[in-house]
JSON list of C-alpha atoms in Angstrom, two decimals:
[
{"chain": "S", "resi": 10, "resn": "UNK", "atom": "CA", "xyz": [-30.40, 157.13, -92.74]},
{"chain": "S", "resi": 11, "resn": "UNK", "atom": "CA", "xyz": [-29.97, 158.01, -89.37]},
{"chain": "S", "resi": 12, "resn": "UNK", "atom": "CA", "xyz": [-26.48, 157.18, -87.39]},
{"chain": "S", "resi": 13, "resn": "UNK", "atom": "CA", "xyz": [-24.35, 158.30, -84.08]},
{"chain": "S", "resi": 14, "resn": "UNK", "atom": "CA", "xyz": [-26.27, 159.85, -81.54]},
{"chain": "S", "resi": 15, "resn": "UNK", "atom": "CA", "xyz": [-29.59, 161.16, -82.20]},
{"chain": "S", "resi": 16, "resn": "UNK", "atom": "CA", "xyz": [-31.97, 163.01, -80.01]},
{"chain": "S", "resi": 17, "resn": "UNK", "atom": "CA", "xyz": [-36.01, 161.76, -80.75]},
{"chain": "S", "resi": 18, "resn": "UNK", "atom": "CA", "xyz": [-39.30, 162.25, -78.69]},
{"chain": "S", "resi": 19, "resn": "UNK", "atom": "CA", "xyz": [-40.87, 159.03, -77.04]},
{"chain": "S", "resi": 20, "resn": "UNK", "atom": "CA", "xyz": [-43.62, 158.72, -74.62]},
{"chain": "S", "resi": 21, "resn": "UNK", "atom": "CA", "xyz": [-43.00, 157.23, -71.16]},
{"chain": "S", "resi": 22, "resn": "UNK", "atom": "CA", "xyz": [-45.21, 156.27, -68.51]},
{"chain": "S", "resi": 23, "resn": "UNK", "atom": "CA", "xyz": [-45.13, 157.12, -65.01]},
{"chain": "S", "resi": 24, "resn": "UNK", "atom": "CA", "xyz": [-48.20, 156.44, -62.19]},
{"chain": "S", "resi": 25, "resn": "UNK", "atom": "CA", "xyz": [-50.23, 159.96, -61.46]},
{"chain": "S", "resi": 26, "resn": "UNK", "atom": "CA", "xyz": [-49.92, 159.15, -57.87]},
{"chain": "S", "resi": 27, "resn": "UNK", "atom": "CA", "xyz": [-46.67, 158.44, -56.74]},
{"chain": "S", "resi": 28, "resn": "UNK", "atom": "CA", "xyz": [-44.42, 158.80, -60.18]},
{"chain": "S", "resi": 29, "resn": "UNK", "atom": "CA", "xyz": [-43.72, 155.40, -60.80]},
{"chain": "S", "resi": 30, "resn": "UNK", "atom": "CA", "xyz": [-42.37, 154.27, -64.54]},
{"chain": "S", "resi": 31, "resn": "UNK", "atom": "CA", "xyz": [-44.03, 151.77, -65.83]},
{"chain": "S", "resi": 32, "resn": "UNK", "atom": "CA", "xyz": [-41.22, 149.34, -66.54]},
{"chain": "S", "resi": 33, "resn": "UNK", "atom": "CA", "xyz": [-41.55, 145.13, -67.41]},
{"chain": "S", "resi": 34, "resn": "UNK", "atom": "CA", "xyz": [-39.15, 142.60, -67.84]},
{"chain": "S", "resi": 35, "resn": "UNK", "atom": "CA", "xyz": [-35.58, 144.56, -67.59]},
{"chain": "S", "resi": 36, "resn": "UNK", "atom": "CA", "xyz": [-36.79, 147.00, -65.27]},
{"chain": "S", "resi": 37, "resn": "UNK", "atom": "CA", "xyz": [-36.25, 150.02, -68.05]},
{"chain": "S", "resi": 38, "resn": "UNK", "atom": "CA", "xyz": [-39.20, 151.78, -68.83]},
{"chain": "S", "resi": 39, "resn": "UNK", "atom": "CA", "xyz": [-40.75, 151.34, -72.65]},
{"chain": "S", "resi": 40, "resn": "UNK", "atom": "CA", "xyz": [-40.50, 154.13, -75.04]},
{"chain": "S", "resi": 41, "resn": "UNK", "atom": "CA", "xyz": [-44.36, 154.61, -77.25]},
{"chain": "S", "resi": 42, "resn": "UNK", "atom": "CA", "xyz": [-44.27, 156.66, -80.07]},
{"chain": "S", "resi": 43, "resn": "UNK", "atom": "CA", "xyz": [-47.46, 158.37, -79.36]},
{"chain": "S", "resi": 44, "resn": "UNK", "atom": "CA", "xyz": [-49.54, 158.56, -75.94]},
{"chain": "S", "resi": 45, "resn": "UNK", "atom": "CA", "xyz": [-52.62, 156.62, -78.05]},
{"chain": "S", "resi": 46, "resn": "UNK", "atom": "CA", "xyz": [-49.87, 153.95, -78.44]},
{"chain": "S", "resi": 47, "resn": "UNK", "atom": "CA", "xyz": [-49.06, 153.92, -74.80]},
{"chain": "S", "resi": 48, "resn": "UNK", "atom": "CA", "xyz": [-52.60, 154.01, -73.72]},
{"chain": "S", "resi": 49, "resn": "UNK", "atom": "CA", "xyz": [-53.59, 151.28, -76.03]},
{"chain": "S", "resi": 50, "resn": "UNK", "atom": "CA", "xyz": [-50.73, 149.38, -74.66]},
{"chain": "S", "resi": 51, "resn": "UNK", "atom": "CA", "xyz": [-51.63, 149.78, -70.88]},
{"chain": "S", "resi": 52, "resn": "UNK", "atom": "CA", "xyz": [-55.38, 148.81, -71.81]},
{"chain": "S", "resi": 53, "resn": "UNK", "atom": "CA", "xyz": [-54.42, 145.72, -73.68]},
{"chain": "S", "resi": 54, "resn": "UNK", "atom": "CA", "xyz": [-51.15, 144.81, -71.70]},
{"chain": "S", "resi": 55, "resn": "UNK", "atom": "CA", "xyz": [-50.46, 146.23, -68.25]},
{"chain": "S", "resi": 56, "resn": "UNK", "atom": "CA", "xyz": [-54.08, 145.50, -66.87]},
{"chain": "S", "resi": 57, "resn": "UNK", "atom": "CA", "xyz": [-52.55, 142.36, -66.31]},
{"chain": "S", "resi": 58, "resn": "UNK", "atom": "CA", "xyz": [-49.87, 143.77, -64.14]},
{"chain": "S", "resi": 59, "resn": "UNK", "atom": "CA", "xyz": [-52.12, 146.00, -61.93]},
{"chain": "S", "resi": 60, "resn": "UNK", "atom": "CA", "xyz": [-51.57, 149.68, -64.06]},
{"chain": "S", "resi": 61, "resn": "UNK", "atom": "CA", "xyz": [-55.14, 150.67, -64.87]},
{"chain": "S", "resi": 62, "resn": "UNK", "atom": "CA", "xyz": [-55.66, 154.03, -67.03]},
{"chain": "S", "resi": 63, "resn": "UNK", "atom": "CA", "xyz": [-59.81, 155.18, -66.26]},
{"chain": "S", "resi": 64, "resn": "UNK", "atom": "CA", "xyz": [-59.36, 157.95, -68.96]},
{"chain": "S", "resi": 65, "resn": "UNK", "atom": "CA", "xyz": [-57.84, 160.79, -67.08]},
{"chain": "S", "resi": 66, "resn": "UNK", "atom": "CA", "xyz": [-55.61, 158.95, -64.73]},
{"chain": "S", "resi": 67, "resn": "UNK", "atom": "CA", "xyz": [-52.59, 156.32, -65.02]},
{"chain": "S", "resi": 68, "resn": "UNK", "atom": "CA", "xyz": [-52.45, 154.24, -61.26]},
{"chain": "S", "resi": 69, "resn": "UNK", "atom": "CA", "xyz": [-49.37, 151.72, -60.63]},
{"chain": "S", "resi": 70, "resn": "UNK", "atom": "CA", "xyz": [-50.52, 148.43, -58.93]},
{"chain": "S", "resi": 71, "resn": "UNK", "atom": "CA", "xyz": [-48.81, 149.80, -55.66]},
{"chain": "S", "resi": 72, "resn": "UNK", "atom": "CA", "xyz": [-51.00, 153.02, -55.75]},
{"chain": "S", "resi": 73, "resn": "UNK", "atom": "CA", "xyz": [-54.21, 150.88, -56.57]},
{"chain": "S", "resi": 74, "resn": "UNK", "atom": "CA", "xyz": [-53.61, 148.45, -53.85]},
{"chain": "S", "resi": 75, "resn": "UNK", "atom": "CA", "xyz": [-52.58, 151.67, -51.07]},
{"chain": "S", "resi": 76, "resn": "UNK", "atom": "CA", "xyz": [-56.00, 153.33, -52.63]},
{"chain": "S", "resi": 77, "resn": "UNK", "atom": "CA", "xyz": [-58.07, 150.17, -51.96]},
{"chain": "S", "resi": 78, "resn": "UNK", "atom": "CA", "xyz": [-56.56, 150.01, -48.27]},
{"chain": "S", "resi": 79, "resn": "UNK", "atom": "CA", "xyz": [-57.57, 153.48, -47.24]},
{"chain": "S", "resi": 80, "resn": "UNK", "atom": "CA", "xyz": [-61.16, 153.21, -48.39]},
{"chain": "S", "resi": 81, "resn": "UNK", "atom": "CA", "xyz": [-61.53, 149.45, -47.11]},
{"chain": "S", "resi": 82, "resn": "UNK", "atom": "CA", "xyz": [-58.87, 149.36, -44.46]},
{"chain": "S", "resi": 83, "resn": "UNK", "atom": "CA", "xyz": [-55.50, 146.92, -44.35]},
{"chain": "S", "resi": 84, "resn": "UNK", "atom": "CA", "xyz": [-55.63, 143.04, -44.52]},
{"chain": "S", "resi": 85, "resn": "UNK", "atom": "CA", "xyz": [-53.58, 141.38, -41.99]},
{"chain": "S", "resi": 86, "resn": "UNK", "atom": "CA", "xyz": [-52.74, 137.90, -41.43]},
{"chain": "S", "resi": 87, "resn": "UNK", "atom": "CA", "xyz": [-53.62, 136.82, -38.01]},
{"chain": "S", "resi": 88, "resn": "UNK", "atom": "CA", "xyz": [-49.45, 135.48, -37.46]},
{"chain": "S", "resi": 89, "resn": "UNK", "atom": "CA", "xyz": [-47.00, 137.89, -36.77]},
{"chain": "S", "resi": 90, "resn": "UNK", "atom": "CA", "xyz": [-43.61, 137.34, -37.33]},
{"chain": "S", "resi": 91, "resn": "UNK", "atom": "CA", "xyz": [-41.10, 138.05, -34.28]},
{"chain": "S", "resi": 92, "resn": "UNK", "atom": "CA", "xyz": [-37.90, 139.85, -34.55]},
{"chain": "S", "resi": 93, "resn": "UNK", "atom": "CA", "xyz": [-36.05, 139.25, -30.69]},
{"chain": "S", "resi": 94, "resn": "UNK", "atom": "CA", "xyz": [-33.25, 141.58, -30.22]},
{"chain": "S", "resi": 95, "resn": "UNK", "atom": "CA", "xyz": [-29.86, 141.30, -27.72]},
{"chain": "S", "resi": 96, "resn": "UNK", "atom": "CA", "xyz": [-30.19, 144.13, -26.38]},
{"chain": "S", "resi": 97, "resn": "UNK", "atom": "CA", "xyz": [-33.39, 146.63, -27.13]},
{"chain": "S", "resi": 98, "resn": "UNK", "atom": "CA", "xyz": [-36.82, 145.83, -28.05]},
{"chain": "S", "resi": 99, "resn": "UNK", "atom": "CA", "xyz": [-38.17, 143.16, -29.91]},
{"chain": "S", "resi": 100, "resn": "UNK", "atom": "CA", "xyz": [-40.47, 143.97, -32.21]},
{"chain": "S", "resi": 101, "resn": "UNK", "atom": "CA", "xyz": [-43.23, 142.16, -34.14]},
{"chain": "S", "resi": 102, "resn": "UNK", "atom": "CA", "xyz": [-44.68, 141.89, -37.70]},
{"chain": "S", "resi": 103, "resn": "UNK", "atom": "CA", "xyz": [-47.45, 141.59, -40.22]},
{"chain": "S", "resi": 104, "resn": "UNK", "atom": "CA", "xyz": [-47.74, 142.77, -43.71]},
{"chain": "S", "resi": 105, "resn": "UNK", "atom": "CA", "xyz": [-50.96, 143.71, -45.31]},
{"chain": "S", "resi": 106, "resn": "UNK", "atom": "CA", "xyz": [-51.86, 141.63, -47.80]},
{"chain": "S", "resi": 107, "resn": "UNK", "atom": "CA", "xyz": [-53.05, 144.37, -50.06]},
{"chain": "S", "resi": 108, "resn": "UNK", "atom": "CA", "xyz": [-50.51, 146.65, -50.06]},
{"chain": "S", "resi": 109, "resn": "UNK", "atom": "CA", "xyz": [-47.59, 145.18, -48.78]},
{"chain": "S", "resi": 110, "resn": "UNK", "atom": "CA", "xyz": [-47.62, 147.89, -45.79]},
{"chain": "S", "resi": 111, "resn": "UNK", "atom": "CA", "xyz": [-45.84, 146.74, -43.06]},
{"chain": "S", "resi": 112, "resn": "UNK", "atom": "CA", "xyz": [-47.64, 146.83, -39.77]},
{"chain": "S", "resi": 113, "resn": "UNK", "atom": "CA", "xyz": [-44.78, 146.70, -36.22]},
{"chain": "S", "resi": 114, "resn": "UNK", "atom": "CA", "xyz": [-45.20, 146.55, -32.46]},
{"chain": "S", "resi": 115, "resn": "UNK", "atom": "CA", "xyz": [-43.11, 146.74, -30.03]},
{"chain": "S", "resi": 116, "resn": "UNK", "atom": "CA", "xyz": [-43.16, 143.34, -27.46]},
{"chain": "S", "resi": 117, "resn": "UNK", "atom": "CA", "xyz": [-43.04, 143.47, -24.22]}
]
């Protein structure tokens, strides 16, 4: 029986690109026994929530959706949203729909 504190090996996941944990619910990331476990996991799982693993590489949705964008370029809405400021520039707004990259202009 094992009590107090006790150190023990886990797997984690982080994204190859941009070292991202994978992390659900609570925001903590999920300890796997054995990488198998955590790959079978992310195949069966995750897919669902954008983290794909092609065999060599584990991607988080955010790095699949900024890859997609610089082969195929960023999706903007047509509206912009305004920001007026009291004294400066006002700027405007879009957001790719992709990758949530934020796209800003200064008005005239």
């Amino acid at each position: 029986m094992k009590r107090g504190f006790v150190t023990e090996a886990h797997v984690v996941v982080y994204c190859d690109m941009c070292g991202d944990v994978y992390t659900e619910n609570t925001g903590e990331s999920i300890c796997f026994d054995t990488v198998q476990q955590a790959v079978d996991y992310i195949q069966l799982r995750a897919a669902g929530v954008g983290w794909i693993y092609d065999g060599d590489r584990i991607w988080c949705d955010g790095c699949i959706a900024a890859d997609h964008c610089d082969r195929n370029g960023h999706q903007f809405p047509d509206t912009w949203q305004a920001t007026k400021r009291l004294l400066g520039i006002s700027t405007r707004l879009r957001t790719c729909i992709v990758c949530g990259i934020p796209e800003i202009e200064a008005m005239p």
